[in-house]
Amino acid sequence: MKENQNHMPALLTLITVFFFWGFIAASNGVFIPFCKEYFNLSQFQSQLIDSAFYGAYYFGALFLYFYSSRKNQDLINQWGYKKSIVYGLLISGFGSIFMIYAIKMGSFNLILLSLFVIALGFCLQQTSANPFVITLGPKETSSHRLNLAGGINSLGTTLGPIVLSLLLFGGISTSSIDFKNINYLYILVSILFLVVALFLNYSKNLPNTKNSSKVESSPKASRLLTKLTWIIILFSFLSILNIIANDIILSSLSLLILLILIIYIITTPYFIKNKTIKDWGAMKYPQVTLGMLAIFSYVGVEVTIQSNLGALLKTPDFGSINEANNSHFIAMYWGSLMIGRWLGAISVFNPSKLLKHILYILVPYVAFLIVLFFINIRGSEIESLKLFSICIIIQILGFLLGKDKPIKTLFIFSCLATISMIYGICNTGLVSIYAFLCGGLFCSIMWPCIFSLSIAGLKKYTSQGSSFLIMMILGGAIIPPIQGKIADLFNIHFSYIITIFCFIYIAFFALKIKNILQQQNINA
């Protein structure tokens, strides 16, 4: 695409799909409390919903990689970014239709399979859409465009559960949910997937952009990923067996060993000298291998903070707040991601310096008020959230210090996130809850920064590198159960220590990536 071309109409068209990801995917959360009660599941078994969903990203991206390696033809580049997104929407639509059948059959296993298929479609969409957004404008502002897309996604994530709960269930309580209501939900979801697919397919604003479609095989990278896949399958199976046997120590060791092996395998190419592009493909580039672990850490920490927040709030030190009364804190966590991404997207519109500074103050608080508004109409109390506005000031200062530079911004925010987690662990009460909610504020810009930095300079290996990064959404399926195991062995409050290690690594990545890209003559 031409550098001087006006990409805004195409960008605005594309980010509509980001909204529907958030709107539809967030509704999956109703399955966890419902399935646990309806099917009489343990807490671990109910969490298989997240495992099925996030695990699909790994296996979907793995398939794209192996297909491209075997055919010497990148499947996404062969179809084009737009067509790939449309096909992904259709796959998710099929999964939604299959969900209707699974609900009719009353089978939890079929429900898990349906969620897996829906997420496979999401995997194809995200593998295509993220690099597509990067191509729609100057490379210097690519992370800002991803922030804009992420902000729209977060708007969908914030509105989805609220709108669906009001529309289908008449409120926030899941006690009235039955299979009939879930059926209606997924009939609507299926229609939405089809409508968005048709809209994008026939949109004249969105070109079917392609990169170079010729891809060489990468045998060493293939062997590495094959080894990783078998290890994930093996240890997941062993972990399940140990949990069934009520052996907390053995199951905890299984998860710990799995995590260590994942880190070891992912970083192996980084320590090998004189790598060739023929053998390793995108893994030849150190920004990819380090970026894979950064995405793994980011997705894992973003998911685990929220997934374990309900259990934390039930403890006496945090107010003994049960599930029926904690929805405002959960909603604010997801809303804080929206606040940060809206703030990070301001530079996309290229405002003047004065206007930018005004928007830096105005936009996050407008987003904050929107979150409070929807929490209020949802029926939750908002008094305990008003002082969270002070935390937003810290985020604004972080953006000003970052000066629109992705590396600097990523480092500042990962340091702020680390500090907030340490404070939350060392203290109790409302301010400590705010500290954990700040994880959402500081996580908000990490995906676009990590993703754009990790695929910088990959050229025809951009789609392959994107597949590797999308695989690492696997972190959302690995980190939360590890935190759960720490909670089982010690307590839920102390278990948040794992978030500190995740954020420290992301800070390390920000420091390391600058030198790596400079050595490749890439201006980040």
Short mmCIF file of C-alpha atoms in Angstrom, two decimals:
data_model
loop_
_atom_site.label_atom_id
_atom_site.label_comp_id
_atom_site.label_asym_id
_atom_site.label_seq_id
_atom_site.Cartn_x
_atom_site.Cartn_y
_atom_site.Cartn_z
CA MET A 1 0.00 0.00 0.00
CA LYS A 2 1.21 3.52 -0.73
CA GLU A 3 2.79 5.41 2.13
CA ASN A 4 0.87 8.63 1.39
CA GLN A 5 -2.49 6.89 1.13
CA ASN A 6 -5.27 7.83 3.56
CA HIS A 7 -5.67 4.62 5.54
CA MET A 8 -8.21 5.94 8.07
CA PRO A 9 -11.38 4.64 6.31
CA ALA A 10 -9.80 1.17 6.02
CA LEU A 11 -8.62 1.28 9.64
CA LEU A 12 -12.03 2.33 10.96
CA THR A 13 -13.68 -0.45 8.93
CA LEU A 14 -11.24 -3.07 10.21
CA ILE A 15 -11.54 -2.20 13.89
CA THR A 16 -15.26 -3.02 13.80
CA VAL A 17 -14.22 -6.67 14.00
CA PHE A 18 -12.17 -5.90 17.12
CA PHE A 19 -15.36 -4.65 18.76
CA PHE A 20 -17.21 -7.88 18.01
CA TRP A 21 -14.32 -9.98 19.36
CA GLY A 22 -14.68 -8.22 22.69
CA PHE A 23 -18.47 -8.12 22.63
CA ILE A 24 -18.90 -11.81 21.84
CA ALA A 25 -15.88 -13.33 23.60
CA ALA A 26 -16.67 -11.58 26.89
CA SER A 27 -20.08 -13.28 26.95
CA ASN A 28 -18.30 -16.62 27.36
CA GLY A 29 -17.81 -15.75 31.02
CA VAL A 30 -21.40 -16.66 31.82
CA PHE A 31 -20.52 -20.30 31.19
CA ILE A 32 -18.14 -20.65 34.13
CA PRO A 33 -20.60 -20.11 37.02
CA PHE A 34 -23.48 -21.63 35.05
CA CYS A 35 -21.67 -24.81 34.00
CA LYS A 36 -20.18 -25.27 37.45
CA GLU A 37 -23.65 -25.34 38.99
CA TYR A 38 -25.56 -27.04 36.19
CA PHE A 39 -23.07 -29.85 35.60
CA ASN A 40 -21.97 -30.07 39.26
CA LEU A 41 -18.31 -29.39 38.41
CA SER A 42 -15.33 -28.64 40.59
CA GLN A 43 -13.68 -25.23 40.32
CA PHE A 44 -10.85 -26.76 38.30
CA GLN A 45 -13.26 -28.46 35.89
CA SER A 46 -15.19 -25.23 35.34
CA GLN A 47 -11.90 -23.52 34.43
CA LEU A 48 -11.57 -25.94 31.50
CA ILE A 49 -13.74 -23.40 29.67
CA ASP A 50 -10.79 -20.96 29.70
CA SER A 51 -8.38 -23.79 28.87
CA ALA A 52 -10.43 -24.79 25.82
CA PHE A 53 -10.71 -21.20 24.66
CA TYR A 54 -7.10 -20.08 25.07
CA GLY A 55 -5.69 -23.45 24.08
CA ALA A 56 -7.38 -23.08 20.69
CA TYR A 57 -5.19 -20.07 19.92
CA TYR A 58 -2.06 -22.15 20.35
CA PHE A 59 -3.23 -25.07 18.22
CA GLY A 60 -4.79 -22.82 15.57
CA ALA A 61 -1.61 -20.80 15.13
CA LEU A 62 0.40 -24.04 15.17
CA PHE A 63 -1.67 -25.37 12.26
CA LEU A 64 -1.12 -22.17 10.26
CA TYR A 65 2.60 -22.47 10.81
CA PHE A 66 2.88 -26.15 9.85
CA TYR A 67 0.70 -25.64 6.76
CA SER A 68 2.86 -22.74 5.60
CA SER A 69 6.07 -24.68 6.24
CA ARG A 70 4.91 -27.77 4.37
CA LYS A 71 3.47 -25.90 1.38
CA ASN A 72 6.16 -23.21 1.29
CA GLN A 73 3.19 -20.88 1.03
CA ASP A 74 1.91 -18.69 3.84
CA LEU A 75 -1.79 -19.43 4.07
CA ILE A 76 -2.75 -15.97 5.32
CA ASN A 77 -0.66 -14.22 2.67
CA GLN A 78 -2.15 -16.58 0.09
CA TRP A 79 -5.70 -15.61 1.06
CA GLY A 80 -4.94 -12.00 1.97
CA TYR A 81 -5.53 -10.36 5.34
CA LYS A 82 -9.17 -9.44 4.69
CA LYS A 83 -10.18 -12.86 3.33
CA SER A 84 -8.45 -14.56 6.26
CA ILE A 85 -10.47 -12.47 8.73
CA VAL A 86 -13.68 -13.34 6.88
CA TYR A 87 -12.84 -17.06 6.95
CA GLY A 88 -12.07 -16.78 10.66
CA LEU A 89 -15.46 -15.19 11.28
CA LEU A 90 -17.15 -18.03 9.40
CA ILE A 91 -15.29 -20.64 11.50
CA SER A 92 -16.39 -18.87 14.68
CA GLY A 93 -19.91 -18.75 13.29
CA PHE A 94 -19.84 -22.52 12.75
CA GLY A 95 -18.65 -22.96 16.33
CA SER A 96 -21.57 -20.85 17.54
CA ILE A 97 -24.04 -22.97 15.58
CA PHE A 98 -22.43 -26.10 17.01
CA MET A 99 -22.81 -24.56 20.47
CA ILE A 100 -26.59 -24.49 19.92
CA TYR A 101 -26.46 -28.25 19.25
CA ALA A 102 -24.20 -28.83 22.29
CA ILE A 103 -26.63 -26.96 24.52
CA LYS A 104 -29.54 -28.96 23.12
CA MET A 105 -27.66 -32.20 23.89
CA GLY A 106 -26.78 -30.95 27.39
CA SER A 107 -23.15 -32.03 27.02
CA PHE A 108 -20.37 -30.12 28.81
CA ASN A 109 -17.75 -31.80 26.60
CA LEU A 110 -19.52 -30.59 23.45
CA ILE A 111 -19.73 -27.10 24.94
CA LEU A 112 -15.94 -27.15 25.42
CA LEU A 113 -15.50 -28.33 21.83
CA SER A 114 -17.76 -25.54 20.58
CA LEU A 115 -15.75 -22.92 22.46
CA PHE A 116 -12.57 -24.43 21.01
CA VAL A 117 -13.94 -24.01 17.45
CA ILE A 118 -15.08 -20.43 18.13
CA ALA A 119 -11.61 -19.58 19.44
CA LEU A 120 -9.97 -21.23 16.40
CA GLY A 121 -11.81 -18.68 14.29
CA PHE A 122 -10.65 -15.91 16.61
CA CYS A 123 -7.08 -17.17 16.22
CA LEU A 124 -7.25 -16.84 12.42
CA GLN A 125 -8.84 -13.42 12.74
CA GLN A 126 -6.24 -12.09 15.18
CA THR A 127 -3.28 -13.57 13.30
CA SER A 128 -4.50 -11.65 10.26
CA ALA A 129 -5.89 -8.49 11.80
CA ASN A 130 -2.96 -7.46 14.00
CA PRO A 131 -0.38 -7.25 11.16
CA PHE A 132 -3.13 -5.82 8.91
CA VAL A 133 -3.59 -2.90 11.33
CA ILE A 134 0.18 -2.37 11.34
CA THR A 135 0.24 -2.07 7.51
CA LEU A 136 -2.49 0.61 7.50
CA GLY A 137 -0.19 3.57 8.04
CA PRO A 138 3.36 4.57 9.02
CA LYS A 139 5.40 2.03 10.95
CA GLU A 140 6.21 4.68 13.57
CA THR A 141 2.58 4.80 14.74
CA SER A 142 1.76 1.09 14.38
CA SER A 143 1.50 0.52 18.15
CA HIS A 144 -0.91 3.46 18.42
CA ARG A 145 -3.19 1.93 15.77
CA LEU A 146 -3.15 -1.34 17.69
CA ASN A 147 -4.03 0.65 20.82
CA LEU A 148 -7.01 2.13 18.97
CA ALA A 149 -8.13 -1.32 17.84
CA GLY A 150 -7.55 -2.67 21.36
CA GLY A 151 -9.57 0.20 22.81
CA ILE A 152 -12.52 -0.67 20.58
CA ASN A 153 -12.07 -4.32 21.57
CA SER A 154 -12.15 -3.33 25.23
CA LEU A 155 -15.30 -1.29 24.64
CA GLY A 156 -16.90 -4.48 23.31
CA THR A 157 -15.55 -6.43 26.29
CA THR A 158 -17.05 -3.87 28.68
CA LEU A 159 -20.41 -3.59 26.95
CA GLY A 160 -20.88 -7.23 25.91
CA PRO A 161 -21.66 -8.85 29.28
CA ILE A 162 -23.70 -5.84 30.38
CA VAL A 163 -25.86 -5.65 27.26
CA LEU A 164 -26.32 -9.42 27.07
CA SER A 165 -27.17 -9.76 30.76
CA LEU A 166 -29.78 -7.00 30.49
CA LEU A 167 -31.13 -8.25 27.18
CA LEU A 168 -31.30 -11.95 27.98
CA PHE A 169 -31.38 -12.28 31.74
CA GLY A 170 -32.83 -9.00 32.99
CA GLY A 171 -29.87 -8.25 35.27
CA ILE A 172 -26.40 -9.25 36.35
CA SER A 173 -27.33 -12.38 38.26
CA THR A 174 -26.69 -15.68 36.54
CA SER A 175 -29.20 -17.51 38.69
CA SER A 176 -31.93 -17.17 36.07
CA ILE A 177 -29.81 -18.51 33.24
CA ASP A 178 -31.06 -21.69 31.63
CA PHE A 179 -30.26 -23.59 28.47
CA LYS A 180 -33.06 -21.86 26.58
CA ASN A 181 -31.54 -18.41 27.22
CA ILE A 182 -28.05 -19.63 26.24
CA ASN A 183 -29.55 -20.99 23.02
CA TYR A 184 -31.02 -17.58 22.17
CA LEU A 185 -27.67 -15.98 22.96
CA TYR A 186 -25.75 -18.15 20.50
CA ILE A 187 -28.38 -17.83 17.79
CA LEU A 188 -27.75 -14.09 18.03
CA VAL A 189 -23.98 -14.66 18.12
CA SER A 190 -24.12 -16.84 14.98
CA ILE A 191 -26.04 -14.15 13.11
CA LEU A 192 -23.57 -11.46 14.21
CA PHE A 193 -20.59 -13.47 12.97
CA LEU A 194 -22.24 -13.92 9.56
CA VAL A 195 -23.24 -10.25 9.28
CA VAL A 196 -19.75 -9.00 10.16
CA ALA A 197 -18.17 -11.49 7.71
CA LEU A 198 -20.42 -10.23 4.90
CA PHE A 199 -19.80 -6.61 5.87
CA LEU A 200 -16.03 -6.99 5.75
CA ASN A 201 -16.05 -9.13 2.61
CA TYR A 202 -17.96 -6.55 0.59
CA SER A 203 -16.44 -3.44 2.19
CA LYS A 204 -14.80 -1.26 -0.45
CA ASN A 205 -12.86 0.64 2.21
CA LEU A 206 -10.86 -2.43 3.20
CA PRO A 207 -8.38 -3.76 0.62
CA ASN A 208 -7.37 -7.42 0.67
CA THR A 209 -3.74 -6.62 1.50
CA LYS A 210 -1.09 -9.30 0.99
CA ASN A 211 2.60 -9.55 1.82
CA SER A 212 5.07 -11.75 -0.03
CA SER A 213 3.47 -15.19 0.04
CA LYS A 214 6.64 -17.26 -0.52
CA VAL A 215 7.76 -18.91 2.71
CA GLU A 216 10.67 -21.24 3.14
CA SER A 217 10.35 -24.24 5.45
CA SER A 218 11.86 -23.93 8.93
CA PRO A 219 12.66 -27.49 10.02
CA LYS A 220 14.35 -26.65 13.31
CA ALA A 221 11.57 -24.34 14.38
CA SER A 222 9.07 -27.07 13.41
CA ARG A 223 10.83 -29.65 15.55
CA LEU A 224 10.96 -27.22 18.46
CA LEU A 225 7.23 -26.51 18.27
CA THR A 226 6.43 -30.22 17.89
CA LYS A 227 8.38 -30.92 21.07
CA LEU A 228 6.58 -28.08 22.86
CA THR A 229 3.17 -29.37 21.76
CA TRP A 230 3.78 -32.89 23.03
CA ILE A 231 5.06 -31.53 26.33
CA ILE A 232 1.94 -29.37 26.75
CA ILE A 233 -0.33 -32.35 26.02
CA LEU A 234 1.61 -34.70 28.29
CA PHE A 235 1.86 -32.44 31.31
CA SER A 236 -1.72 -31.22 30.98
CA PHE A 237 -2.83 -34.85 31.09
CA LEU A 238 -0.61 -35.63 34.09
CA SER A 239 -1.81 -32.52 35.89
CA ILE A 240 -5.44 -33.52 35.40
CA LEU A 241 -4.72 -37.02 36.71
CA ASN A 242 -3.00 -35.63 39.80
CA ILE A 243 -5.85 -33.25 40.52
CA ILE A 244 -8.36 -36.08 40.21
CA ALA A 245 -6.20 -37.96 42.72
CA ASN A 246 -6.38 -34.90 45.04
CA ASP A 247 -2.60 -34.71 45.08
CA ILE A 248 -2.03 -30.97 45.21
CA ILE A 249 1.76 -31.18 45.52
CA LEU A 250 2.24 -33.47 42.51
CA SER A 251 -0.18 -31.50 40.35
CA SER A 252 1.56 -28.28 41.39
CA LEU A 253 4.95 -29.74 40.46
CA SER A 254 3.54 -30.81 37.10
CA LEU A 255 2.44 -27.25 36.33
CA LEU A 256 5.75 -25.80 37.55
CA ILE A 257 7.79 -28.21 35.41
CA LEU A 258 5.53 -27.46 32.46
CA LEU A 259 6.13 -23.72 32.86
CA ILE A 260 9.91 -24.21 33.09
CA LEU A 261 9.95 -26.40 29.97
CA ILE A 262 7.82 -23.90 28.03
CA ILE A 263 10.22 -21.09 28.91
CA TYR A 264 13.24 -23.25 28.06
CA ILE A 265 11.89 -24.35 24.68
CA ILE A 266 10.70 -20.88 23.63
CA THR A 267 14.04 -19.26 24.44
CA THR A 268 16.24 -22.03 22.99
CA PRO A 269 16.72 -20.32 19.57
CA TYR A 270 17.80 -17.09 21.26
CA PHE A 271 20.90 -18.74 22.71
CA ILE A 272 21.91 -20.54 19.51
CA LYS A 273 24.56 -18.64 17.57
CA ASN A 274 24.83 -18.47 13.78
CA LYS A 275 21.20 -19.37 13.13
CA THR A 276 20.09 -19.48 9.50
CA ILE A 277 16.75 -18.25 8.20
CA LYS A 278 16.43 -21.52 6.27
CA ASP A 279 16.44 -23.58 9.46
CA TRP A 280 14.61 -21.31 11.87
CA GLY A 281 12.37 -19.00 9.84
CA ALA A 282 11.01 -16.15 11.96
CA MET A 283 12.64 -17.68 15.04
CA LYS A 284 15.99 -16.60 13.66
CA TYR A 285 15.09 -13.12 14.84
CA PRO A 286 15.71 -12.64 18.59
CA GLN A 287 12.85 -10.13 18.81
CA VAL A 288 10.46 -12.96 17.91
CA THR A 289 11.63 -15.50 20.51
CA LEU A 290 11.83 -12.93 23.30
CA GLY A 291 8.52 -11.46 22.12
CA MET A 292 6.87 -14.88 22.29
CA LEU A 293 7.72 -15.15 25.96
CA ALA A 294 6.62 -11.53 26.51
CA ILE A 295 3.20 -12.24 24.93
CA PHE A 296 2.97 -15.44 27.01
CA SER A 297 3.66 -13.42 30.17
CA TYR A 298 1.36 -10.55 29.20
CA VAL A 299 -1.70 -12.65 28.33
CA GLY A 300 -1.11 -14.86 31.35
CA VAL A 301 -0.89 -11.96 33.79
CA GLU A 302 -3.83 -10.07 32.28
CA VAL A 303 -6.09 -13.12 32.57
CA THR A 304 -4.86 -14.33 35.97
CA ILE A 305 -5.32 -10.99 37.77
CA GLN A 306 -9.02 -11.03 36.92
CA SER A 307 -9.59 -14.78 37.14
CA ASN A 308 -8.44 -14.92 40.75
CA LEU A 309 -9.81 -11.55 41.85
CA GLY A 310 -13.16 -12.99 42.91
CA ALA A 311 -11.49 -15.44 45.30
CA LEU A 312 -9.30 -12.64 46.71
CA LEU A 313 -12.30 -10.39 47.38
CA LYS A 314 -14.00 -13.18 49.37
CA THR A 315 -11.23 -13.12 52.01
CA PRO A 316 -11.77 -11.12 55.24
CA ASP A 317 -8.78 -8.87 54.50
CA PHE A 318 -10.49 -7.67 51.34
CA GLY A 319 -14.01 -7.22 52.67
CA SER A 320 -15.47 -10.75 52.43
CA ILE A 321 -17.21 -9.75 49.19
CA ASN A 322 -19.02 -12.66 47.56
CA GLU A 323 -19.58 -13.28 43.86
CA ALA A 324 -22.98 -11.61 43.89
CA ASN A 325 -21.49 -8.30 45.06
CA ASN A 326 -18.07 -8.11 43.37
CA SER A 327 -19.17 -7.41 39.79
CA HIS A 328 -18.29 -3.70 39.99
CA PHE A 329 -14.65 -4.52 40.72
CA ILE A 330 -14.50 -7.13 37.93
CA ALA A 331 -16.12 -4.70 35.49
CA MET A 332 -13.70 -1.93 36.46
CA TYR A 333 -10.73 -4.22 35.80
CA TRP A 334 -11.88 -4.79 32.21
CA GLY A 335 -12.91 -1.14 31.96
CA SER A 336 -9.42 -0.05 33.01
CA LEU A 337 -8.05 -1.86 29.96
CA MET A 338 -10.39 0.23 27.83
CA ILE A 339 -9.30 3.44 29.58
CA GLY A 340 -5.63 2.75 28.86
CA ARG A 341 -6.18 1.73 25.25
CA TRP A 342 -8.27 4.78 24.48
CA LEU A 343 -5.49 6.90 25.93
CA GLY A 344 -2.89 5.05 23.87
CA ALA A 345 -4.88 5.57 20.67
CA ILE A 346 -4.87 9.38 20.78
CA SER A 347 -1.74 9.68 18.64
CA VAL A 348 -3.43 7.83 15.75
CA PHE A 349 -5.40 10.98 14.98
CA ASN A 350 -2.23 13.12 14.90
CA PRO A 351 -3.53 16.02 17.05
CA SER A 352 -1.49 19.13 17.73
CA LYS A 353 0.75 19.11 20.77
CA LEU A 354 -1.62 21.28 22.81
CA LEU A 355 -4.69 19.28 21.80
CA LYS A 356 -2.89 16.02 22.55
CA HIS A 357 -2.14 17.11 26.12
CA ILE A 358 -5.77 18.18 26.57
CA LEU A 359 -6.96 14.82 25.24
CA TYR A 360 -4.53 13.02 27.55
CA ILE A 361 -6.56 14.45 30.45
CA LEU A 362 -10.00 14.35 28.88
CA VAL A 363 -10.14 10.96 27.13
CA PRO A 364 -9.26 8.64 30.05
CA TYR A 365 -11.77 10.32 32.34
CA VAL A 366 -14.48 10.21 29.70
CA ALA A 367 -13.75 6.48 29.37
CA PHE A 368 -13.79 6.16 33.19
CA LEU A 369 -17.22 7.83 33.37
CA ILE A 370 -18.52 5.54 30.62
CA VAL A 371 -17.40 2.49 32.60
CA LEU A 372 -19.04 3.86 35.77
CA PHE A 373 -22.22 4.61 33.83
CA PHE A 374 -22.59 1.06 32.54
CA ILE A 375 -21.68 -0.44 35.91
CA ASN A 376 -24.39 1.74 37.46
CA ILE A 377 -27.13 0.79 34.99
CA ARG A 378 -26.10 -2.81 35.47
CA GLY A 379 -27.23 -2.44 39.06
CA SER A 380 -23.85 -2.45 40.85
CA GLU A 381 -22.65 0.15 43.35
CA ILE A 382 -20.02 2.62 42.18
CA GLU A 383 -19.17 4.56 45.36
CA SER A 384 -16.13 2.37 46.11
CA LEU A 385 -14.77 2.99 42.60
CA LYS A 386 -14.75 6.79 42.47
CA LEU A 387 -11.32 7.18 44.10
CA PHE A 388 -9.89 4.91 41.39
CA SER A 389 -9.77 8.14 39.36
CA ILE A 390 -6.55 8.96 41.25
CA CYS A 391 -4.89 5.88 39.76
CA ILE A 392 -5.72 7.14 36.27
CA ILE A 393 -3.51 10.19 36.95
CA ILE A 394 -0.55 7.84 37.39
CA GLN A 395 -1.32 6.24 34.03
CA ILE A 396 -1.52 9.64 32.32
CA LEU A 397 1.89 10.57 33.75
CA GLY A 398 3.25 7.27 32.45
CA PHE A 399 2.07 8.10 28.93
CA LEU A 400 3.59 11.58 29.11
CA LEU A 401 6.92 10.11 30.22
CA GLY A 402 6.73 7.50 27.44
CA LYS A 403 6.49 10.24 24.78
CA ASP A 404 4.71 7.96 22.26
CA LYS A 405 7.75 5.64 22.12
CA PRO A 406 6.63 2.00 22.42
CA ILE A 407 9.81 0.73 24.08
CA LYS A 408 9.94 3.48 26.67
CA THR A 409 6.19 3.29 27.32
CA LEU A 410 6.30 -0.49 27.71
CA PHE A 411 9.16 -0.26 30.20
CA ILE A 412 7.48 2.45 32.27
CA PHE A 413 4.17 0.62 32.41
CA SER A 414 5.71 -2.74 33.28
CA CYS A 415 7.61 -1.07 36.15
CA LEU A 416 4.43 0.66 37.36
CA ALA A 417 2.56 -2.66 37.14
CA THR A 418 5.28 -4.40 39.17
CA ILE A 419 5.10 -1.72 41.86
CA SER A 420 1.30 -1.93 42.02
CA MET A 421 1.41 -5.72 42.39
CA ILE A 422 4.01 -5.51 45.17
CA TYR A 423 1.87 -2.95 46.99
CA GLY A 424 -1.25 -5.10 46.57
CA ILE A 425 0.51 -8.17 47.99
CA CYS A 426 2.03 -6.33 50.95
CA ASN A 427 -1.20 -4.59 52.01
CA THR A 428 -4.93 -5.22 52.32
CA GLY A 429 -8.17 -3.26 51.97
CA LEU A 430 -9.61 -1.02 49.29
CA VAL A 431 -6.32 0.61 48.23
CA SER A 432 -4.81 -2.83 47.66
CA ILE A 433 -7.82 -3.72 45.52
CA TYR A 434 -7.09 -0.57 43.53
CA ALA A 435 -3.49 -1.74 43.16
CA PHE A 436 -4.62 -5.01 41.57
CA LEU A 437 -7.14 -3.15 39.37
CA CYS A 438 -4.23 -0.98 38.20
CA GLY A 439 -2.91 -4.13 36.56
CA GLY A 440 -5.58 -3.51 33.92
CA LEU A 441 -4.52 0.11 33.43
CA PHE A 442 -0.89 -0.86 32.95
CA CYS A 443 -1.58 -3.99 30.88
CA SER A 444 -3.71 -1.96 28.48
CA ILE A 445 -0.89 -0.89 26.15
CA MET A 446 1.34 -3.94 26.45
CA TRP A 447 -0.09 -6.10 23.64
CA PRO A 448 0.35 -3.50 20.86
CA CYS A 449 3.81 -2.51 22.05
CA ILE A 450 5.06 -6.09 22.39
CA PHE A 451 3.44 -7.27 19.16
CA SER A 452 4.66 -4.42 16.93
CA LEU A 453 8.20 -4.58 18.36
CA SER A 454 8.36 -8.38 18.02
CA ILE A 455 7.51 -8.45 14.30
CA ALA A 456 9.58 -5.39 13.36
CA GLY A 457 11.90 -6.15 10.43
CA LEU A 458 10.51 -9.62 9.65
CA LYS A 459 9.39 -8.73 6.09
CA LYS A 460 8.01 -11.86 4.38
CA TYR A 461 8.17 -13.72 7.71
CA THR A 462 5.75 -11.26 9.33
CA SER A 463 2.76 -13.62 9.16
CA GLN A 464 4.85 -16.54 10.43
CA GLY A 465 6.11 -14.42 13.30
CA SER A 466 2.53 -13.34 14.02
CA SER A 467 1.52 -17.00 14.22
CA PHE A 468 4.28 -17.66 16.74
CA LEU A 469 3.12 -14.72 18.85
CA ILE A 470 -0.55 -15.72 18.68
CA MET A 471 0.45 -19.21 19.88
CA MET A 472 1.66 -17.60 23.07
CA ILE A 473 -1.86 -16.59 24.04
CA LEU A 474 -1.36 -20.00 25.60
CA GLY A 475 -0.17 -18.03 28.63
CA GLY A 476 -3.83 -17.41 29.45
CA ALA A 477 -4.30 -21.16 29.85
CA ILE A 478 -1.11 -21.79 31.88
CA ILE A 479 -0.52 -18.86 34.27
CA PRO A 480 -3.97 -18.75 35.95
CA PRO A 481 -3.98 -22.42 37.07
CA ILE A 482 -0.42 -21.96 38.35
CA GLN A 483 -1.62 -19.05 40.46
CA GLY A 484 -4.49 -21.23 41.60
CA LYS A 485 -2.04 -23.90 42.71
CA ILE A 486 0.01 -21.34 44.64
CA ALA A 487 -3.24 -20.31 46.34
CA ASP A 488 -3.97 -23.94 47.22
CA LEU A 489 -0.51 -24.38 48.76
CA PHE A 490 -0.37 -21.00 50.55
CA ASN A 491 -3.22 -18.49 50.15
CA ILE A 492 -4.92 -16.49 47.40
CA HIS A 493 -3.32 -13.19 48.48
CA PHE A 494 0.24 -14.52 48.29
CA SER A 495 -0.52 -16.24 44.97
CA TYR A 496 -0.41 -12.87 43.22
CA ILE A 497 3.37 -13.06 43.48
CA ILE A 498 3.35 -14.73 40.06
CA THR A 499 2.16 -11.46 38.53
CA ILE A 500 5.36 -9.77 39.69
CA PHE A 501 7.54 -12.25 37.78
CA CYS A 502 5.44 -11.75 34.63
CA PHE A 503 5.76 -7.96 34.74
CA ILE A 504 9.48 -8.09 35.54
CA TYR A 505 10.08 -10.17 32.42
CA ILE A 506 8.10 -7.71 30.29
CA ALA A 507 10.29 -4.89 31.67
CA PHE A 508 13.36 -6.94 30.74
CA PHE A 509 11.96 -7.43 27.22
CA ALA A 510 11.53 -3.66 26.85
CA LEU A 511 15.15 -3.08 27.84
CA LYS A 512 16.53 -5.85 25.62
CA ILE A 513 14.51 -5.18 22.48
CA LYS A 514 15.99 -1.72 21.96
CA ASN A 515 19.51 -3.07 21.45
CA ILE A 516 18.25 -5.98 19.33
CA LEU A 517 16.42 -3.72 16.88
CA GLN A 518 19.27 -1.20 16.76
CA GLN A 519 21.66 -3.97 15.73
CA GLN A 520 19.29 -4.70 12.81
CA ASN A 521 19.17 -0.98 11.87
CA ILE A 522 15.49 -0.81 12.82
CA ASN A 523 14.33 2.46 14.36
CA ALA A 524 11.79 1.58 17.05
#
